[in-house]
mmCIF file of C-alpha atoms and ligand atoms in Angstrom:
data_model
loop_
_atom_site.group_PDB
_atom_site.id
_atom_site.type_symbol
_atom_site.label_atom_id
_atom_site.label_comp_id
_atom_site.label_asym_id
_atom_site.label_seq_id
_atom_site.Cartn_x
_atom_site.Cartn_y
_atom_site.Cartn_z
ATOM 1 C CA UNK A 1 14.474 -19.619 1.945
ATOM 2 C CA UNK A 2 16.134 -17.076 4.363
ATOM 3 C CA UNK A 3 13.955 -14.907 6.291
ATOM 4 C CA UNK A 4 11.591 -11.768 4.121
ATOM 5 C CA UNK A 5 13.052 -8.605 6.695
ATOM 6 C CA UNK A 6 13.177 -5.481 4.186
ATOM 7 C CA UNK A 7 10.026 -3.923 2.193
ATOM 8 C CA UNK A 8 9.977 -1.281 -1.080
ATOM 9 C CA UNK A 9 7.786 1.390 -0.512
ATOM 10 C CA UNK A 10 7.184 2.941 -3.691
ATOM 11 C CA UNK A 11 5.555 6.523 -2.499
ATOM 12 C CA UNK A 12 6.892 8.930 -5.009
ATOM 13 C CA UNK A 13 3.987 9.435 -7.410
ATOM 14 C CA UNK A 14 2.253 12.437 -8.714
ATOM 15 C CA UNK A 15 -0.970 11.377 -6.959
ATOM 16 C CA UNK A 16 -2.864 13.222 -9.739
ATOM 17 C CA UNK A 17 -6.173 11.002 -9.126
ATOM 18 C CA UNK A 18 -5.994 13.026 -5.606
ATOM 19 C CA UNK A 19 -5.037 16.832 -7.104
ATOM 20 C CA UNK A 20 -5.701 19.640 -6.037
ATOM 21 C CA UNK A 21 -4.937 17.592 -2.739
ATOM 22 C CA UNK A 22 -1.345 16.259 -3.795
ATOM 23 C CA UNK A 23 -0.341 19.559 -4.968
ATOM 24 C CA UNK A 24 2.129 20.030 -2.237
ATOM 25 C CA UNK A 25 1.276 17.324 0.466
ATOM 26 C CA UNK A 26 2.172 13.176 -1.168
ATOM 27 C CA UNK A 27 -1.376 11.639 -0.552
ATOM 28 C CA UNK A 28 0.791 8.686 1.808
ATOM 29 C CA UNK A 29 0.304 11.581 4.219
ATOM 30 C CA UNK A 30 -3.134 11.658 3.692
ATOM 31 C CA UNK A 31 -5.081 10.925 7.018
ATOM 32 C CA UNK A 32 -7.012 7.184 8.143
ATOM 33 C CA UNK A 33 -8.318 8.671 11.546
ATOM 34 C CA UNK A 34 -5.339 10.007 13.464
ATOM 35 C CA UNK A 35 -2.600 8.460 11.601
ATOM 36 C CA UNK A 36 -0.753 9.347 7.872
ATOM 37 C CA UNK A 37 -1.825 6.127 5.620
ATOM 38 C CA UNK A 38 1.662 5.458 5.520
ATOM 39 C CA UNK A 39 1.799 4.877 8.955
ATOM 40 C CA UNK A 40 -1.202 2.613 8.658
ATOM 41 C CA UNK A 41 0.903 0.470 5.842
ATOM 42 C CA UNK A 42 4.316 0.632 8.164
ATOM 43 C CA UNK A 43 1.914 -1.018 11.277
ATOM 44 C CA UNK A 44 1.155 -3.921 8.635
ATOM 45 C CA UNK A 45 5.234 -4.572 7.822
ATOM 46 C CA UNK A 46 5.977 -4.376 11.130
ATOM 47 C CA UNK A 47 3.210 -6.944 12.066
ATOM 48 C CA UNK A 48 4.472 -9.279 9.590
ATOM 49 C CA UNK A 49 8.180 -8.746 11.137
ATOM 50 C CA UNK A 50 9.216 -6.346 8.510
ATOM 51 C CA UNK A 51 12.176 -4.983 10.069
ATOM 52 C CA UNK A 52 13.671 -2.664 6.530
ATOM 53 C CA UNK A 53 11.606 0.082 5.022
ATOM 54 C CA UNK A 54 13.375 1.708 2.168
ATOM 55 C CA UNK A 55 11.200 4.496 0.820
ATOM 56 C CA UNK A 56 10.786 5.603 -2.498
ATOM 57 C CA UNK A 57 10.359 9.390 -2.407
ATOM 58 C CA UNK A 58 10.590 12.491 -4.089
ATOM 59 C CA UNK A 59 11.052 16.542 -3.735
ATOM 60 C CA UNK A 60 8.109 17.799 -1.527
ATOM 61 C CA UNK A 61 7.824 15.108 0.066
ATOM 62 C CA UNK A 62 10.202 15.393 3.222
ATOM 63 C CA UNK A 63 7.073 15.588 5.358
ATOM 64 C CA UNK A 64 7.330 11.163 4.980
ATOM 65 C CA UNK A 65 10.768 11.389 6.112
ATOM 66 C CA UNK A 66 9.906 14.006 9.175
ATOM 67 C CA UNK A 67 7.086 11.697 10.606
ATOM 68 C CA UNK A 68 9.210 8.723 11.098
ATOM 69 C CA UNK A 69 11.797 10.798 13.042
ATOM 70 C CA UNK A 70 12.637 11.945 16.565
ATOM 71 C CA UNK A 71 11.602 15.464 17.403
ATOM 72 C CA UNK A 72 12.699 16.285 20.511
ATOM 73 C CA UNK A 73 11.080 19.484 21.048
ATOM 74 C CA UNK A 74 7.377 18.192 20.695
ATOM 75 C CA UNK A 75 8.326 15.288 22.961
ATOM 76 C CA UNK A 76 9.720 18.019 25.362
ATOM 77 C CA UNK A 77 6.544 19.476 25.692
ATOM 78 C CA UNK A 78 4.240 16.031 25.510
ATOM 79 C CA UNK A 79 6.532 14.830 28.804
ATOM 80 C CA UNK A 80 5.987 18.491 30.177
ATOM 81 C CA UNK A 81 2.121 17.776 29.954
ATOM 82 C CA UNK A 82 2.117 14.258 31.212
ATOM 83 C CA UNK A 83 0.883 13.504 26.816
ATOM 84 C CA UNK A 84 4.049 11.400 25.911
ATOM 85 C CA UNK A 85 1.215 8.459 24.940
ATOM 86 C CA UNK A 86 0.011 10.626 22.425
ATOM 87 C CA UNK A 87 3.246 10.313 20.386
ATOM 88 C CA UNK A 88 4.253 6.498 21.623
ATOM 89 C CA UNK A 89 3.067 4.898 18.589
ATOM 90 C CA UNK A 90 5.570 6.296 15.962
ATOM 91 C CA UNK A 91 8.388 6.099 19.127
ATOM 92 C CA UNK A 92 7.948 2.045 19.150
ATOM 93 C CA UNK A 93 8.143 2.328 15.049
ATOM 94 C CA UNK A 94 11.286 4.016 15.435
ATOM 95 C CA UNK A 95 12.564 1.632 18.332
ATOM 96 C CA UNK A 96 11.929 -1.716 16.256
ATOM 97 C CA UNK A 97 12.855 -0.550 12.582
ATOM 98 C CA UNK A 98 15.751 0.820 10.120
ATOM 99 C CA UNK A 99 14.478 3.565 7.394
ATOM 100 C CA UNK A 100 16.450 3.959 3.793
ATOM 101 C CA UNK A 101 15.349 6.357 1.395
ATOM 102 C CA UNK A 102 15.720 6.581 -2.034
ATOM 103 C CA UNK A 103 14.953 9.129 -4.374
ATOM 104 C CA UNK A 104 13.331 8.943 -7.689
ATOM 105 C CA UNK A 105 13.432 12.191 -9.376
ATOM 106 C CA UNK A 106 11.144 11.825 -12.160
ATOM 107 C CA UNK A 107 7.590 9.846 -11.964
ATOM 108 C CA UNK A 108 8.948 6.931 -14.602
ATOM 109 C CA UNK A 109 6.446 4.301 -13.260
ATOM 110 C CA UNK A 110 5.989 1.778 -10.156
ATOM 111 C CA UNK A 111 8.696 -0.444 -11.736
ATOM 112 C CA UNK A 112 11.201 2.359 -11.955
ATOM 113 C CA UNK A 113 10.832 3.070 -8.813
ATOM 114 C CA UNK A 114 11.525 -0.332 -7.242
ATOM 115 C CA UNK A 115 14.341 -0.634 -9.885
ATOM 116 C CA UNK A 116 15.906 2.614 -8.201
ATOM 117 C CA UNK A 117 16.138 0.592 -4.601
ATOM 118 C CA UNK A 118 18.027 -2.273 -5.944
ATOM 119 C CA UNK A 119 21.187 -1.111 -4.212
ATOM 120 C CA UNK A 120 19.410 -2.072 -0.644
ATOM 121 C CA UNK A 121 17.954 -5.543 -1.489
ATOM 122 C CA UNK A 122 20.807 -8.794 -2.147
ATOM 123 C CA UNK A 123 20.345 -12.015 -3.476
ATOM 124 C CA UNK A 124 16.800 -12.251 -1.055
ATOM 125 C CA UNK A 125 13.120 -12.156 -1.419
ATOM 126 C CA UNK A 126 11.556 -9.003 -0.272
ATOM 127 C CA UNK A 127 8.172 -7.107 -0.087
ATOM 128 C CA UNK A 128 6.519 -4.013 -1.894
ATOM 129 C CA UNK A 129 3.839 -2.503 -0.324
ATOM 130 C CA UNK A 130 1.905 -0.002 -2.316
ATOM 131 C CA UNK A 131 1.031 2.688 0.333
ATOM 132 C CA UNK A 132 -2.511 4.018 -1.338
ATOM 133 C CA UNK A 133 -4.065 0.383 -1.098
ATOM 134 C CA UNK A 134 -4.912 -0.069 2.470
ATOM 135 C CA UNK A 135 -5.599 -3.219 2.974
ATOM 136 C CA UNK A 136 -7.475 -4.586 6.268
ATOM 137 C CA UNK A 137 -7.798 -7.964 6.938
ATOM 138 C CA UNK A 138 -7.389 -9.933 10.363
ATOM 139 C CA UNK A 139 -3.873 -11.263 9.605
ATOM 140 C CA UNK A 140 -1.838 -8.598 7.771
ATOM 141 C CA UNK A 141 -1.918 -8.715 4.074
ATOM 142 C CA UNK A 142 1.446 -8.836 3.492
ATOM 143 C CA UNK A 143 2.350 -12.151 6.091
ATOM 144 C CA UNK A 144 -0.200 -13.409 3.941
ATOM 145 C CA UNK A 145 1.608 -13.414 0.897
ATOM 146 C CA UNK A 146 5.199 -14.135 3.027
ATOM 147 C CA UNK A 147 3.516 -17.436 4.330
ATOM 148 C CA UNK A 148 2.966 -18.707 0.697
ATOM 149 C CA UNK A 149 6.329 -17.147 -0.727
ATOM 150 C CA UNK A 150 8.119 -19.471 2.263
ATOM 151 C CA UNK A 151 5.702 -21.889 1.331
ATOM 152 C CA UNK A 152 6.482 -22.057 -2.722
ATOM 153 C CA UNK A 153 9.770 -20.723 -2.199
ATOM 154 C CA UNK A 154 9.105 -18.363 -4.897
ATOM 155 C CA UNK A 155 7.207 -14.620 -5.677
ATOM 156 C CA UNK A 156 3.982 -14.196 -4.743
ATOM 157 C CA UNK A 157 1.567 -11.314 -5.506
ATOM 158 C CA UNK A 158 -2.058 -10.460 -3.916
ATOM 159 C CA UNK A 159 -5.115 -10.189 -5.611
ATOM 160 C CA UNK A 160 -8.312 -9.655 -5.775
ATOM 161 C CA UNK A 161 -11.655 -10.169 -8.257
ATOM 162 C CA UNK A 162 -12.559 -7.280 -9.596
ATOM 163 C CA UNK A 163 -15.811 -6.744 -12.209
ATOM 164 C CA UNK A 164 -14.330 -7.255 -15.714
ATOM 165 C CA UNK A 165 -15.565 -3.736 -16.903
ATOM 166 C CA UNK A 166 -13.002 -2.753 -14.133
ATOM 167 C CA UNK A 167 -9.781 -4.317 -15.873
ATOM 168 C CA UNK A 168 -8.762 -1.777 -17.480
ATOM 169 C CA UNK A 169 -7.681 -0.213 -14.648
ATOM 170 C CA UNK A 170 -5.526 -2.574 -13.292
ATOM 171 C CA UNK A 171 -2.790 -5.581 -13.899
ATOM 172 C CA UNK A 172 -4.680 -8.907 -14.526
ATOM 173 C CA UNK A 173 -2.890 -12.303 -14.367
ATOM 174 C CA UNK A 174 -4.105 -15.484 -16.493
ATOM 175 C CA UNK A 175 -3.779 -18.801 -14.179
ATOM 176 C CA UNK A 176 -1.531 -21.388 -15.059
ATOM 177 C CA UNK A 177 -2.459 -23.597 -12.768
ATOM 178 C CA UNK A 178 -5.003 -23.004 -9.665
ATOM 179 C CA UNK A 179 -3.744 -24.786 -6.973
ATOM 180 C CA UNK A 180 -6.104 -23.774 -4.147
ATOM 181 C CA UNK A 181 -9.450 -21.393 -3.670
ATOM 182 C CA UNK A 182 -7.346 -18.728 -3.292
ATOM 183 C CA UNK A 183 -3.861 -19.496 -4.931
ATOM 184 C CA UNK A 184 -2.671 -19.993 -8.085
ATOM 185 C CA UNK A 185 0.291 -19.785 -10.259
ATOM 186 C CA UNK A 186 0.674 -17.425 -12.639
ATOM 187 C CA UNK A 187 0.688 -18.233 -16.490
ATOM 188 C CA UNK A 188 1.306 -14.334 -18.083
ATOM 189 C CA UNK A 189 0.376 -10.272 -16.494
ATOM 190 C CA UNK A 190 -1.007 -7.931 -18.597
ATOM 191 C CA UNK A 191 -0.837 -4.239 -17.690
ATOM 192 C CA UNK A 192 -4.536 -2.320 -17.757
ATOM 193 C CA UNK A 193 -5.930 -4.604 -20.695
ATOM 194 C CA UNK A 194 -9.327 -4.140 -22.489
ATOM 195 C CA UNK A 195 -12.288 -5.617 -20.779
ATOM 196 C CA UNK A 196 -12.525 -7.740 -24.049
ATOM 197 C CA UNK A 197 -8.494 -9.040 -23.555
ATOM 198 C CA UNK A 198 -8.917 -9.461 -20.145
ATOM 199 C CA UNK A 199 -7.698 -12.956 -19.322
ATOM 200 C CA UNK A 200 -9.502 -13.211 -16.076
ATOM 201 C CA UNK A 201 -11.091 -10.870 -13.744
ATOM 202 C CA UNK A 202 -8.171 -12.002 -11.137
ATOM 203 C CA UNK A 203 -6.269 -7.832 -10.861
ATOM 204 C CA UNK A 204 -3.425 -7.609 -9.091
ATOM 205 C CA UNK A 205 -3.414 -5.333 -6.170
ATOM 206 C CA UNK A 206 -0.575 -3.158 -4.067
ATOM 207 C CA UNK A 207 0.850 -6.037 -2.342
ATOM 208 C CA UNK A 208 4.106 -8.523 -3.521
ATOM 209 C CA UNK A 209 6.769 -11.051 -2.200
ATOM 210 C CA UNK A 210 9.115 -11.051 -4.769
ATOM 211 C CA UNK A 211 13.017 -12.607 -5.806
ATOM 212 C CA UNK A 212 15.615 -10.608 -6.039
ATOM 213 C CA UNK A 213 15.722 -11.459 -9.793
ATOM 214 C CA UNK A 214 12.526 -8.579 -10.472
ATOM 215 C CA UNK A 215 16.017 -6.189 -10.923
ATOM 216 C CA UNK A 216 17.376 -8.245 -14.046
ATOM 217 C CA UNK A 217 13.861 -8.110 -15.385
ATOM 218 C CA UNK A 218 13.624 -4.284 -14.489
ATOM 219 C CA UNK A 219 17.284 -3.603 -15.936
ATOM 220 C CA UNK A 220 16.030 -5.543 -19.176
ATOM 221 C CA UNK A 221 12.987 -3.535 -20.077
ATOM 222 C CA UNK A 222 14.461 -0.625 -19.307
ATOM 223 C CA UNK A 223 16.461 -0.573 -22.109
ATOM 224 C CA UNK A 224 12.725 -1.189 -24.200
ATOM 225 C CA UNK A 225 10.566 1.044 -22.134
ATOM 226 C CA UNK A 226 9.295 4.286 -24.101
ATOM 227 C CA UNK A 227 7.329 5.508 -21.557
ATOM 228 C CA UNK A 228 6.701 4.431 -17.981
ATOM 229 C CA UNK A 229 8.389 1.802 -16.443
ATOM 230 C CA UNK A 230 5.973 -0.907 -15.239
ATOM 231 C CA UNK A 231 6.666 -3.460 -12.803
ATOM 232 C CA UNK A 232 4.043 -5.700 -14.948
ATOM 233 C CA UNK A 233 6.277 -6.177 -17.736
ATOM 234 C CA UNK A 234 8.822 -6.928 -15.152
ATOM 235 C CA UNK A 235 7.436 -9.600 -13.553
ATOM 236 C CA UNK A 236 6.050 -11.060 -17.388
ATOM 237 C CA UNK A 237 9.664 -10.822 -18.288
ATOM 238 C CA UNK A 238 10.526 -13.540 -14.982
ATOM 239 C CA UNK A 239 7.398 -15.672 -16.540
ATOM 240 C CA UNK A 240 9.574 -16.224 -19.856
ATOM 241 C CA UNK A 241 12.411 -16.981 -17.751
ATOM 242 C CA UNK A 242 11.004 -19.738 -16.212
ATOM 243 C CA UNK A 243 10.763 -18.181 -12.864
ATOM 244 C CA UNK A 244 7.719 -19.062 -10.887
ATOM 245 C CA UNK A 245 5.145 -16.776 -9.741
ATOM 246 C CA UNK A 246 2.145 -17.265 -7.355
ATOM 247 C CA UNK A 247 -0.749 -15.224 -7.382
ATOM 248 C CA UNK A 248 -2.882 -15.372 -4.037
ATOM 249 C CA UNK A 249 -6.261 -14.020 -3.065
ATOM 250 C CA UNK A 250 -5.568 -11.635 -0.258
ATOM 251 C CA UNK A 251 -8.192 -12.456 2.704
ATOM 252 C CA UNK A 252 -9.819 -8.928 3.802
ATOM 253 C CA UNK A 253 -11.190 -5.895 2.607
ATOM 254 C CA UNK A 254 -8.767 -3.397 0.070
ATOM 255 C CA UNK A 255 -9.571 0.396 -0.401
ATOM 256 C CA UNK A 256 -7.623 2.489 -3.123
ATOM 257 C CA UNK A 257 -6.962 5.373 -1.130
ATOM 258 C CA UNK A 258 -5.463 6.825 -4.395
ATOM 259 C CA UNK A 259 -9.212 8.516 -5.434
ATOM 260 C CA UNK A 260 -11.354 10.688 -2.914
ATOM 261 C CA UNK A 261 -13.856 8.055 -2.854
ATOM 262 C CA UNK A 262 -11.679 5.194 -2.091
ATOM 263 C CA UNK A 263 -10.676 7.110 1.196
ATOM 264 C CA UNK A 264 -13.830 8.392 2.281
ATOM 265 C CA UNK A 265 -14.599 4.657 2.411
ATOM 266 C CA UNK A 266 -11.467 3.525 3.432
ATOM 267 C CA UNK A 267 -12.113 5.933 6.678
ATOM 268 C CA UNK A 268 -15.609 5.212 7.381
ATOM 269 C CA UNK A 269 -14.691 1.308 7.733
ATOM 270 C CA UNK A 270 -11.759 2.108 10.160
ATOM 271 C CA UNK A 271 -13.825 4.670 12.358
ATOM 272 C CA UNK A 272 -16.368 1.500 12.614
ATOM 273 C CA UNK A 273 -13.813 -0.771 13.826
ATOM 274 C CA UNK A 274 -11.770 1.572 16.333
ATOM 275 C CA UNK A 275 -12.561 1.369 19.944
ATOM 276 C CA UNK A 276 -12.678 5.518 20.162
ATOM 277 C CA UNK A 277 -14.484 6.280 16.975
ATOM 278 C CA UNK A 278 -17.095 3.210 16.208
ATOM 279 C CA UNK A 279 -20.063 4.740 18.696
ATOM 280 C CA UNK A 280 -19.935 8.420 17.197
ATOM 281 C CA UNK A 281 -19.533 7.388 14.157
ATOM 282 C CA UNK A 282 -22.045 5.176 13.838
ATOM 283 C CA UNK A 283 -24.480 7.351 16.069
ATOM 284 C CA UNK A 284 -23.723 10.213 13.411
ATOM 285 C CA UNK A 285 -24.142 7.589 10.470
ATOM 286 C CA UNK A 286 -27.337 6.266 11.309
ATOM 287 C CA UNK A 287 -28.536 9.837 12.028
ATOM 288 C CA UNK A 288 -27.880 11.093 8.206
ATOM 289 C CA UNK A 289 -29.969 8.280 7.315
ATOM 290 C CA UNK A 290 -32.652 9.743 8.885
ATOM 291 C CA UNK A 291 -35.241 12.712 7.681
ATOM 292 C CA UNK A 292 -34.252 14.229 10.634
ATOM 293 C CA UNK A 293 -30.500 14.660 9.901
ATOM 294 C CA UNK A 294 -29.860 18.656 9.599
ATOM 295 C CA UNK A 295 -28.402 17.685 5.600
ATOM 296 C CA UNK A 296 -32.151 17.650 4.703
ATOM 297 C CA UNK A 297 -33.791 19.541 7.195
ATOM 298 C CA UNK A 298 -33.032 23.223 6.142
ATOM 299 C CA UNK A 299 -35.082 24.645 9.125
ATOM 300 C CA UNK A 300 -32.442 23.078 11.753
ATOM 301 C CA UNK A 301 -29.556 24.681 13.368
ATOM 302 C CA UNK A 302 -25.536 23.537 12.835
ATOM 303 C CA UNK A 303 -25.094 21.428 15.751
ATOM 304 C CA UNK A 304 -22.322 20.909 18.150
ATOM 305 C CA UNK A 305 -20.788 17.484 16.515
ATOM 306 C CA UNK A 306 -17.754 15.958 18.555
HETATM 307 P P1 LIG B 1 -0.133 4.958 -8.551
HETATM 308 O O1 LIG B 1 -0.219 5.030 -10.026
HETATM 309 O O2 LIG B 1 -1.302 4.437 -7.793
HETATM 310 O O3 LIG B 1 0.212 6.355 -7.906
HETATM 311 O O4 LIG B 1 1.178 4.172 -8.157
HETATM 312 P P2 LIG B 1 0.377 7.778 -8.549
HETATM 313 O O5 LIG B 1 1.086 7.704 -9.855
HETATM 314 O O6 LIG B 1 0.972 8.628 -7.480
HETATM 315 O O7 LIG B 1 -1.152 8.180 -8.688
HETATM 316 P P3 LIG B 1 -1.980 8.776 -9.895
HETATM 317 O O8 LIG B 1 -2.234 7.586 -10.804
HETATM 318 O O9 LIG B 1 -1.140 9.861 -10.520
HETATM 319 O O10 LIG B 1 -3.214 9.295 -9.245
HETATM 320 C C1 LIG B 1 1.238 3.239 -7.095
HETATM 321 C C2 LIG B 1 2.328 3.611 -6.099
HETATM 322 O O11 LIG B 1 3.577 3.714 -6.771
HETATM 323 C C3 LIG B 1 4.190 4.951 -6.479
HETATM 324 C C4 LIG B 1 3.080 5.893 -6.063
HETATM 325 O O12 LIG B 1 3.569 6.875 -5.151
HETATM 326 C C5 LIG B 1 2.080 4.943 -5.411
HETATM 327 O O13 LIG B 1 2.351 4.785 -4.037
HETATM 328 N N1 LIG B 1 4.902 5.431 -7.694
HETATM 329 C C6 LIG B 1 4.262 5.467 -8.885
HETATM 330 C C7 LIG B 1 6.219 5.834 -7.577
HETATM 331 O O14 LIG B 1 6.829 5.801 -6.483
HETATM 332 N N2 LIG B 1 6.849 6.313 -8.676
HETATM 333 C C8 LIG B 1 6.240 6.369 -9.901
HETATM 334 O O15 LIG B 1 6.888 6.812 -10.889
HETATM 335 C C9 LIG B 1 4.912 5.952 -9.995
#
């Protein structure tokens, strides 16, 4: 199998779980500490020697396609202030990779937006990273999945067990075969089933190596699609084809940044691991957990936090 080099980013949603929020700013914008999450899920391609990041965007969201751009004036005035470091991260993104974007101009579903990049992908494998699942593990999530797509010489896609009263928010695969602790090929995917029709509690989450033939699946439902256009029924549509698909057990820690709640989290657990932010953080942490903390202790003054 030739070399995995180009990823889909599929970052034109409404982000409604997010609103008022996503009104006018796309939630991939949405900080992790001092970087846009979809910076954070860049960082992963490029750590699993993702060189091609096509983009799936849409109006209002220019502000994706401003970050990962030169902008000379700011970097006037970093040099002028002896800052440049401040800005050197996004400089060595934009040093090491190429950036296509792609426009989907109606919200028709996670399939129809890969289906829209076809143009930029040949006869290759390639990745899809779903920008509001941040995944962090020790080796990327994604070179994960690329080491058993080289491996099987076939798709792969990550997941993860979820609680079964939890399926219907997600895909869920039914195993075929299980071939190790954490892989196993895929028998069928169904898209947000019942808890009750739930073949497994195995859900699919925002990571995926997969063949080039996903587009003759997408062009064929298409044409059967009444409403959104899922990249589910996609990949079931390979299944009756014949075409192999691995599902593997991503090793690390997931948070849907997609909901409030999922961020907060997603946040906390960076701050705890990042050299600048773990000791405040965790000072300030264990301090709400006491009676002391100024959240229950109406008599105390704001204090000066840093
Ligand atoms: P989600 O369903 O999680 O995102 O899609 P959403 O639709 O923006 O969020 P909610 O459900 O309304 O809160 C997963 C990814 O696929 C992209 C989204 O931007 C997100 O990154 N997506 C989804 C598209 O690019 N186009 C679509 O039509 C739908």
């Amino acid at each position: 199998m030739e070399d995995i080099t180009k990823v889909i980013i599929p970052a034109a949603g409404n982000g409604t779980r997010f609103l008022p929020y996503t009104k006018a700013i796309p939630k991939e914008m949405l900080p992790l500490l001092d970087k846009p999450a979809l910076q954070t899920i860049i960082e992963e391609g490029i750590a699993s020697a993702i060189k091609n990041y096509i983009i799936v965007t849409s109006r209002d969201k220019s502000s994706i396609e401003n970050h990962f751009d030169a902008h000379p004036a700011l970097e006037a005035f970093l040099k002028e202030h002896n800052k440049e470091s401040l800005v050197e991260c996004i400089d060595r993104i934009l040093k090491t990779t190429e950036f296509t974007y792609v426009r989907q101009q109606e919200a028709l579903g996670l399939g129809h937006a890969i289906w829209l990049a076809r143009h930029c992908i040949q006869k290759e494998y390639f990745g899809v990273m779903l920008p509001d699942d941040i995944i962090v593990s020790k080796q990327p999530a994604l070179e994960q999945l690329m080491r058993i797509a080289y491996q099987e010489r076939a798709s792969v896609i990550a997941i993860q067990e979820i609680p079964l009263e939890c399926a219907p928010s997600y895909g869920i695969i039914s195993v075929k075969k299980q071939i190790t602790t954490h892989l196993f090929q895929v028998g069928s995917v169904i898209e947000k089933p019942s808890q009750k029709n739930a073949p497994s509690n195995l859900a699919i989450i925002g990571r995926y190596v997969l063949s080039h033939k996903i587009f003759n699946s997408l062009d064929y439902i298409r044409n059967y699609s009444v409403d959104e256009i899922q990249l589910t029924d996609a990949i079931s549509h390979m299944l009756h084809n014949n075409e192999k698909v691995f599902a593997y057990k991503v090793q690390g820690i997931r948070y849907d940044i997609g909901t409030p709640t999922g961020w907060v989290k997603a946040i906390i657990s960076l701050a705890l691991q990042h050299p600048h932010y773990q000791g405040s953080i965790r000072r300030y942490i264990n301090e709400l957990n006491t009676v002391e903390s100024h959240l229950y202790n109406t008599s105390k003054n704001i204090e000066h936090s840093i």
